[in-house]
Amino acid sequence: SNIEDIGRYTARIEELRNANARFVPVELLSHLEKPSIVEVKLGDQVNRTMTIMFTDIRNFTALSEKMTPAQNFRFLNSYLSRFGPIVREHNGFVDKYIGDCIMALFPSEPDCAIRAGVAMRRALKDYNLHRIRSGYDPLAIGIGVHTGEMMLGIIGEHQRFEGTVISDSVNLASRLETLTKFYQTGMIVSSNTILGANQVDDFNYRFIDYVKVKGKNEPVLIYEIYDED
């Protein structure tokens, strides 16, 4: 009947909408003020102030060399399935997965990103207990967090485009994650994030250094969040 056909069609549309949301975050569409991915055009963009997080597995190259490609896929999906949801639980969304790296955005207060980072480090302890019991080496991760202006938009070309973030803030958050190796700490945040947090005294943090990171002309004050240490 027509009613059954309409029902099947509506269900199919909902399936496609949910499938698209796995590739293009609905939060990105919302900020671009697009009701669906169908409305997105190359060059769409909007300026926003957000907090961006980069998290990366230490020595992943050496780790992956010990695994076959199939084992690498299983490992990454196991890892990301534990840590990706933590971003959403703290009012953020994953912009993209870059191998073992998670690039996440937090549109609300910077506190959400800090809490997500603390929760990730807490989850890492449980994950490492599971890995040790299974005969694998424990993992270490680095987390970099910065708050600033950024452009959310659609880049690419006619046959292939994607949503992304373009900003100096993105580069800085990535550099802060890299600095966690140098300072031997799990999580580094910028002074912008500390100053922007509404409840910064909820966290254990300390000033680390005043550094000039690659790609930045002005030095940056950086802080360590050490709740899980």
PDB file of C-alpha atoms in Angstrom:
ATOM      1  CA  SER A   1       0.000   0.000   0.000  1.00  0.00           C
ATOM      2  CA  ASN A   2       0.998   3.646  -0.300  1.00  0.00           C
ATOM      3  CA  ILE A   3       1.246   3.961   3.487  1.00  0.00           C
ATOM      4  CA  GLU A   4       3.666   1.017   3.641  1.00  0.00           C
ATOM      5  CA  ASP A   5       5.728   2.472   0.789  1.00  0.00           C
ATOM      6  CA  ILE A   6       5.908   5.845   2.533  1.00  0.00           C
ATOM      7  CA  GLY A   7       6.931   4.098   5.757  1.00  0.00           C
ATOM      8  CA  ARG A   8       9.742   2.194   4.027  1.00  0.00           C
ATOM      9  CA  TYR A   9      10.881   5.356   2.245  1.00  0.00           C
ATOM     10  CA  THR A  10      10.926   7.338   5.498  1.00  0.00           C
ATOM     11  CA  ALA A  11      12.874   4.582   7.255  1.00  0.00           C
ATOM     12  CA  ARG A  12      15.390   4.504   4.393  1.00  0.00           C
ATOM     13  CA  ILE A  13      15.871   8.277   4.576  1.00  0.00           C
ATOM     14  CA  GLU A  14      16.516   7.980   8.311  1.00  0.00           C
ATOM     15  CA  GLU A  15      19.074   5.210   7.708  1.00  0.00           C
ATOM     16  CA  LEU A  16      20.893   7.377   5.162  1.00  0.00           C
ATOM     17  CA  ARG A  17      20.843  10.367   7.517  1.00  0.00           C
ATOM     18  CA  ASN A  18      22.342   8.301  10.328  1.00  0.00           C
ATOM     19  CA  ALA A  19      24.945   6.840   7.963  1.00  0.00           C
ATOM     20  CA  ASN A  20      25.969  10.295   6.728  1.00  0.00           C
ATOM     21  CA  ALA A  21      26.360  11.485  10.322  1.00  0.00           C
ATOM     22  CA  ARG A  22      29.130   8.923  10.776  1.00  0.00           C
ATOM     23  CA  PHE A  23      31.164  10.648   8.066  1.00  0.00           C
ATOM     24  CA  VAL A  24      30.153  14.302   8.475  1.00  0.00           C
ATOM     25  CA  PRO A  25      29.457  15.343  12.089  1.00  0.00           C
ATOM     26  CA  VAL A  26      25.962  16.752  12.535  1.00  0.00           C
ATOM     27  CA  GLU A  27      27.567  19.387  14.782  1.00  0.00           C
ATOM     28  CA  LEU A  28      29.549  20.673  11.808  1.00  0.00           C
ATOM     29  CA  LEU A  29      26.375  20.913   9.728  1.00  0.00           C
ATOM     30  CA  SER A  30      24.680  22.734  12.587  1.00  0.00           C
ATOM     31  CA  HIS A  31      27.428  25.359  12.773  1.00  0.00           C
ATOM     32  CA  LEU A  32      27.259  25.785   8.996  1.00  0.00           C
ATOM     33  CA  GLU A  33      23.470  26.144   9.400  1.00  0.00           C
ATOM     34  CA  LYS A  34      22.813  23.303   6.975  1.00  0.00           C
ATOM     35  CA  PRO A  35      19.838  20.997   7.607  1.00  0.00           C
ATOM     36  CA  SER A  36      21.562  18.043   5.912  1.00  0.00           C
ATOM     37  CA  ILE A  37      24.673  17.022   4.017  1.00  0.00           C
ATOM     38  CA  VAL A  38      22.731  17.502   0.762  1.00  0.00           C
ATOM     39  CA  GLU A  39      22.741  21.267   1.359  1.00  0.00           C
ATOM     40  CA  VAL A  40      26.519  21.509   1.847  1.00  0.00           C
ATOM     41  CA  LYS A  41      28.480  23.342  -0.828  1.00  0.00           C
ATOM     42  CA  LEU A  42      32.199  23.644  -1.491  1.00  0.00           C
ATOM     43  CA  GLY A  43      33.477  26.776   0.211  1.00  0.00           C
ATOM     44  CA  ASP A  44      30.838  26.960   2.953  1.00  0.00           C
ATOM     45  CA  GLN A  45      32.521  28.367   6.034  1.00  0.00           C
ATOM     46  CA  VAL A  46      31.879  29.999   9.387  1.00  0.00           C
ATOM     47  CA  ASN A  47      34.077  31.573  12.045  1.00  0.00           C
ATOM     48  CA  ARG A  48      33.817  30.227  15.595  1.00  0.00           C
ATOM     49  CA  THR A  49      35.753  30.318  18.853  1.00  0.00           C
ATOM     50  CA  MET A  50      36.176  26.764  20.126  1.00  0.00           C
ATOM     51  CA  THR A  51      38.539  24.540  22.036  1.00  0.00           C
ATOM     52  CA  ILE A  52      40.441  22.014  19.981  1.00  0.00           C
ATOM     53  CA  MET A  53      42.056  18.822  21.249  1.00  0.00           C
ATOM     54  CA  PHE A  54      44.673  16.593  19.685  1.00  0.00           C
ATOM     55  CA  THR A  55      45.430  13.225  21.231  1.00  0.00           C
ATOM     56  CA  ASP A  56      48.011  10.824  19.890  1.00  0.00           C
ATOM     57  CA  ILE A  57      49.520   7.450  20.807  1.00  0.00           C
ATOM     58  CA  ARG A  58      53.195   7.642  21.721  1.00  0.00           C
ATOM     59  CA  ASN A  59      55.557   5.639  19.483  1.00  0.00           C
ATOM     60  CA  PHE A  60      52.704   4.382  17.331  1.00  0.00           C
ATOM     61  CA  THR A  61      55.001   3.805  14.341  1.00  0.00           C
ATOM     62  CA  ALA A  62      57.161   1.369  16.292  1.00  0.00           C
ATOM     63  CA  LEU A  63      54.037  -0.280  17.686  1.00  0.00           C
ATOM     64  CA  SER A  64      52.389  -0.685  14.274  1.00  0.00           C
ATOM     65  CA  GLU A  65      55.529  -2.199  12.743  1.00  0.00           C
ATOM     66  CA  LYS A  66      54.993  -5.228  14.978  1.00  0.00           C
ATOM     67  CA  MET A  67      51.493  -5.796  13.568  1.00  0.00           C
ATOM     68  CA  THR A  68      50.053  -6.848  10.238  1.00  0.00           C
ATOM     69  CA  PRO A  69      47.745  -4.367   8.449  1.00  0.00           C
ATOM     70  CA  ALA A  70      44.720  -6.366   9.632  1.00  0.00           C
ATOM     71  CA  GLN A  71      45.982  -6.300  13.221  1.00  0.00           C
ATOM     72  CA  ASN A  72      46.567  -2.560  12.912  1.00  0.00           C
ATOM     73  CA  PHE A  73      42.946  -2.024  11.885  1.00  0.00           C
ATOM     74  CA  ARG A  74      41.643  -4.120  14.770  1.00  0.00           C
ATOM     75  CA  PHE A  75      43.888  -2.336  17.246  1.00  0.00           C
ATOM     76  CA  LEU A  76      42.951   1.155  16.050  1.00  0.00           C
ATOM     77  CA  ASN A  77      39.235   0.378  16.091  1.00  0.00           C
ATOM     78  CA  SER A  78      39.544  -1.057  19.585  1.00  0.00           C
ATOM     79  CA  TYR A  79      41.411   2.036  20.759  1.00  0.00           C
ATOM     80  CA  LEU A  80      39.210   4.618  19.024  1.00  0.00           C
ATOM     81  CA  SER A  81      35.990   2.913  20.126  1.00  0.00           C
ATOM     82  CA  ARG A  82      37.046   3.543  23.726  1.00  0.00           C
ATOM     83  CA  PHE A  83      38.297   7.101  23.395  1.00  0.00           C
ATOM     84  CA  GLY A  84      36.129   8.657  20.673  1.00  0.00           C
ATOM     85  CA  PRO A  85      32.910   8.391  22.736  1.00  0.00           C
ATOM     86  CA  ILE A  86      34.575  10.245  25.615  1.00  0.00           C
ATOM     87  CA  VAL A  87      34.641  13.349  23.419  1.00  0.00           C
ATOM     88  CA  ARG A  88      30.874  13.190  22.873  1.00  0.00           C
ATOM     89  CA  GLU A  89      30.238  12.523  26.556  1.00  0.00           C
ATOM     90  CA  HIS A  90      31.852  15.896  27.290  1.00  0.00           C
ATOM     91  CA  ASN A  91      29.904  17.990  24.745  1.00  0.00           C
ATOM     92  CA  GLY A  92      32.488  17.760  21.986  1.00  0.00           C
ATOM     93  CA  PHE A  93      32.615  16.075  18.597  1.00  0.00           C
ATOM     94  CA  VAL A  94      35.328  14.282  16.661  1.00  0.00           C
ATOM     95  CA  ASP A  95      36.343  16.312  13.626  1.00  0.00           C
ATOM     96  CA  LYS A  96      38.447  13.504  12.218  1.00  0.00           C
ATOM     97  CA  TYR A  97      40.536  10.450  12.995  1.00  0.00           C
ATOM     98  CA  ILE A  98      44.043  10.703  11.546  1.00  0.00           C
ATOM     99  CA  GLY A  99      45.395   7.208  12.022  1.00  0.00           C
ATOM    100  CA  ASP A 100      45.868   6.942  15.783  1.00  0.00           C
ATOM    101  CA  CYS A 101      45.271  10.677  16.274  1.00  0.00           C
ATOM    102  CA  ILE A 102      41.929  12.069  17.425  1.00  0.00           C
ATOM    103  CA  MET A 103      41.172  15.669  16.467  1.00  0.00           C
ATOM    104  CA  ALA A 104      38.181  16.898  18.457  1.00  0.00           C
ATOM    105  CA  LEU A 105      36.305  20.190  18.841  1.00  0.00           C
ATOM    106  CA  PHE A 106      34.474  21.533  21.880  1.00  0.00           C
ATOM    107  CA  PRO A 107      32.087  24.396  21.005  1.00  0.00           C
ATOM    108  CA  SER A 108      31.125  25.179  24.624  1.00  0.00           C
ATOM    109  CA  GLU A 109      33.348  26.157  27.531  1.00  0.00           C
ATOM    110  CA  PRO A 110      36.991  24.942  27.590  1.00  0.00           C
ATOM    111  CA  ASP A 111      36.230  23.027  30.795  1.00  0.00           C
ATOM    112  CA  CYS A 112      34.588  20.339  28.653  1.00  0.00           C
ATOM    113  CA  ALA A 113      37.799  19.690  26.727  1.00  0.00           C
ATOM    114  CA  ILE A 114      39.874  19.530  29.914  1.00  0.00           C
ATOM    115  CA  ARG A 115      37.409  17.105  31.506  1.00  0.00           C
ATOM    116  CA  ALA A 116      37.471  14.983  28.357  1.00  0.00           C
ATOM    117  CA  GLY A 117      41.269  14.844  28.480  1.00  0.00           C
ATOM    118  CA  VAL A 118      41.239  13.827  32.144  1.00  0.00           C
ATOM    119  CA  ALA A 119      38.627  11.153  31.368  1.00  0.00           C
ATOM    120  CA  MET A 120      40.740   9.837  28.492  1.00  0.00           C
ATOM    121  CA  ARG A 121      43.763   9.461  30.733  1.00  0.00           C
ATOM    122  CA  ARG A 122      41.599   7.686  33.311  1.00  0.00           C
ATOM    123  CA  ALA A 123      40.230   5.365  30.618  1.00  0.00           C
ATOM    124  CA  LEU A 124      43.793   4.690  29.453  1.00  0.00           C
ATOM    125  CA  LYS A 125      44.618   3.141  32.819  1.00  0.00           C
ATOM    126  CA  ASP A 126      41.736   0.666  32.480  1.00  0.00           C
ATOM    127  CA  TYR A 127      42.615  -0.025  28.841  1.00  0.00           C
ATOM    128  CA  ASN A 128      46.232  -0.735  29.746  1.00  0.00           C
ATOM    129  CA  LEU A 129      45.174  -3.224  32.425  1.00  0.00           C
ATOM    130  CA  HIS A 130      43.185  -5.018  29.714  1.00  0.00           C
ATOM    131  CA  ARG A 131      46.182  -4.949  27.349  1.00  0.00           C
ATOM    132  CA  ILE A 132      48.582  -6.274  29.983  1.00  0.00           C
ATOM    133  CA  ARG A 133      46.219  -9.128  30.862  1.00  0.00           C
ATOM    134  CA  SER A 134      46.041  -9.944  27.136  1.00  0.00           C
ATOM    135  CA  GLY A 135      49.836 -10.009  26.816  1.00  0.00           C
ATOM    136  CA  TYR A 136      50.297  -6.622  25.104  1.00  0.00           C
ATOM    137  CA  ASP A 137      52.464  -3.664  26.061  1.00  0.00           C
ATOM    138  CA  PRO A 138      50.717  -0.721  27.756  1.00  0.00           C
ATOM    139  CA  LEU A 139      50.116   2.466  25.773  1.00  0.00           C
ATOM    140  CA  ALA A 140      50.992   6.079  26.485  1.00  0.00           C
ATOM    141  CA  ILE A 141      49.115   8.999  24.940  1.00  0.00           C
ATOM    142  CA  GLY A 142      49.704  12.719  24.682  1.00  0.00           C
ATOM    143  CA  ILE A 143      46.950  15.337  24.742  1.00  0.00           C
ATOM    144  CA  GLY A 144      47.217  18.956  23.571  1.00  0.00           C
ATOM    145  CA  VAL A 145      44.422  21.483  24.089  1.00  0.00           C
ATOM    146  CA  HIS A 146      44.057  25.088  22.891  1.00  0.00           C
ATOM    147  CA  THR A 147      41.190  27.575  22.695  1.00  0.00           C
ATOM    148  CA  GLY A 148      40.913  30.119  19.894  1.00  0.00           C
ATOM    149  CA  GLU A 149      39.221  31.291  16.725  1.00  0.00           C
ATOM    150  CA  MET A 150      38.906  28.935  13.792  1.00  0.00           C
ATOM    151  CA  MET A 151      37.167  28.571  10.453  1.00  0.00           C
ATOM    152  CA  LEU A 152      34.884  25.573  10.055  1.00  0.00           C
ATOM    153  CA  GLY A 153      34.102  24.814   6.475  1.00  0.00           C
ATOM    154  CA  ILE A 154      34.137  22.624   3.392  1.00  0.00           C
ATOM    155  CA  ILE A 155      37.323  22.208   1.373  1.00  0.00           C
ATOM    156  CA  GLY A 156      38.333  20.046  -1.590  1.00  0.00           C
ATOM    157  CA  GLU A 157      37.143  20.011  -5.188  1.00  0.00           C
ATOM    158  CA  HIS A 158      33.969  19.215  -7.089  1.00  0.00           C
ATOM    159  CA  GLN A 159      34.214  15.420  -6.933  1.00  0.00           C
ATOM    160  CA  ARG A 160      35.654  15.129  -3.415  1.00  0.00           C
ATOM    161  CA  PHE A 161      35.276  17.461  -0.471  1.00  0.00           C
ATOM    162  CA  GLU A 162      35.138  17.222   3.287  1.00  0.00           C
ATOM    163  CA  GLY A 163      34.425  19.257   6.371  1.00  0.00           C
ATOM    164  CA  THR A 164      37.439  20.505   8.254  1.00  0.00           C
ATOM    165  CA  VAL A 165      38.841  23.233  10.472  1.00  0.00           C
ATOM    166  CA  ILE A 166      41.442  25.710   9.300  1.00  0.00           C
ATOM    167  CA  SER A 167      43.165  27.871  11.863  1.00  0.00           C
ATOM    168  CA  ASP A 168      46.396  28.712  13.570  1.00  0.00           C
ATOM    169  CA  SER A 169      44.654  27.309  16.665  1.00  0.00           C
ATOM    170  CA  VAL A 170      44.618  23.841  15.084  1.00  0.00           C
ATOM    171  CA  ASN A 171      48.361  23.941  14.491  1.00  0.00           C
ATOM    172  CA  LEU A 172      49.013  25.128  18.047  1.00  0.00           C
ATOM    173  CA  ALA A 173      46.928  22.358  19.638  1.00  0.00           C
ATOM    174  CA  SER A 174      48.868  19.828  17.565  1.00  0.00           C
ATOM    175  CA  ARG A 175      52.192  21.360  18.670  1.00  0.00           C
ATOM    176  CA  LEU A 176      51.116  21.190  22.316  1.00  0.00           C
ATOM    177  CA  GLU A 177      50.412  17.482  21.947  1.00  0.00           C
ATOM    178  CA  THR A 178      53.920  17.043  20.533  1.00  0.00           C
ATOM    179  CA  LEU A 179      55.379  18.922  23.520  1.00  0.00           C
ATOM    180  CA  THR A 180      53.956  16.343  25.936  1.00  0.00           C
ATOM    181  CA  LYS A 181      56.798  14.056  24.823  1.00  0.00           C
ATOM    182  CA  PHE A 182      59.452  16.689  25.526  1.00  0.00           C
ATOM    183  CA  TYR A 183      58.061  17.589  28.959  1.00  0.00           C
ATOM    184  CA  GLN A 184      57.208  13.970  29.793  1.00  0.00           C
ATOM    185  CA  THR A 185      53.626  14.740  30.731  1.00  0.00           C
ATOM    186  CA  GLY A 186      50.292  13.411  29.564  1.00  0.00           C
ATOM    187  CA  MET A 187      48.362  16.612  28.920  1.00  0.00           C
ATOM    188  CA  ILE A 188      49.357  20.177  28.037  1.00  0.00           C
ATOM    189  CA  VAL A 189      46.931  23.078  27.620  1.00  0.00           C
ATOM    190  CA  SER A 190      47.483  26.670  26.570  1.00  0.00           C
ATOM    191  CA  SER A 191      46.930  29.741  28.721  1.00  0.00           C
ATOM    192  CA  ASN A 192      43.922  30.566  26.504  1.00  0.00           C
ATOM    193  CA  THR A 193      42.249  27.368  27.669  1.00  0.00           C
ATOM    194  CA  ILE A 194      43.139  27.937  31.323  1.00  0.00           C
ATOM    195  CA  LEU A 195      41.905  31.542  31.251  1.00  0.00           C
ATOM    196  CA  GLY A 196      38.733  30.586  29.383  1.00  0.00           C
ATOM    197  CA  ALA A 197      37.735  27.766  31.744  1.00  0.00           C
ATOM    198  CA  ASN A 198      34.812  28.603  34.018  1.00  0.00           C
ATOM    199  CA  GLN A 199      35.817  26.176  36.766  1.00  0.00           C
ATOM    200  CA  VAL A 200      39.561  25.896  36.361  1.00  0.00           C
ATOM    201  CA  ASP A 201      40.049  25.286  40.088  1.00  0.00           C
ATOM    202  CA  ASP A 202      38.307  21.928  39.635  1.00  0.00           C
ATOM    203  CA  PHE A 203      41.507  20.684  37.998  1.00  0.00           C
ATOM    204  CA  ASN A 204      45.033  20.057  39.201  1.00  0.00           C
ATOM    205  CA  TYR A 205      47.260  22.173  36.968  1.00  0.00           C
ATOM    206  CA  ARG A 206      50.616  23.893  37.048  1.00  0.00           C
ATOM    207  CA  PHE A 207      52.558  26.283  34.874  1.00  0.00           C
ATOM    208  CA  ILE A 208      55.234  24.509  32.838  1.00  0.00           C
ATOM    209  CA  ASP A 209      56.938  26.949  30.516  1.00  0.00           C
ATOM    210  CA  TYR A 210      56.819  29.945  28.226  1.00  0.00           C
ATOM    211  CA  VAL A 211      57.653  28.526  24.831  1.00  0.00           C
ATOM    212  CA  LYS A 212      57.837  29.513  21.196  1.00  0.00           C
ATOM    213  CA  VAL A 213      56.428  26.601  19.227  1.00  0.00           C
ATOM    214  CA  LYS A 214      57.138  25.874  15.577  1.00  0.00           C
ATOM    215  CA  GLY A 215      54.957  27.995  13.300  1.00  0.00           C
ATOM    216  CA  LYS A 216      54.189  30.642  15.962  1.00  0.00           C
ATOM    217  CA  ASN A 217      55.866  34.016  16.207  1.00  0.00           C
ATOM    218  CA  GLU A 218      54.613  34.775  19.706  1.00  0.00           C
ATOM    219  CA  PRO A 219      55.597  32.640  22.726  1.00  0.00           C
ATOM    220  CA  VAL A 220      52.836  30.682  24.445  1.00  0.00           C
ATOM    221  CA  LEU A 221      52.287  29.982  28.139  1.00  0.00           C
ATOM    222  CA  ILE A 222      51.652  26.280  28.636  1.00  0.00           C
ATOM    223  CA  TYR A 223      50.238  24.359  31.601  1.00  0.00           C
ATOM    224  CA  GLU A 224      50.140  20.725  32.639  1.00  0.00           C
ATOM    225  CA  ILE A 225      46.899  19.076  33.756  1.00  0.00           C
ATOM    226  CA  TYR A 226      47.973  16.300  36.131  1.00  0.00           C
ATOM    227  CA  ASP A 227      44.727  14.995  37.662  1.00  0.00           C
ATOM    228  CA  GLU A 228      45.546  11.417  36.656  1.00  0.00           C
ATOM    229  CA  ASP A 229      49.199  11.488  37.775  1.00  0.00           C
TER     230      ASP A 229
END
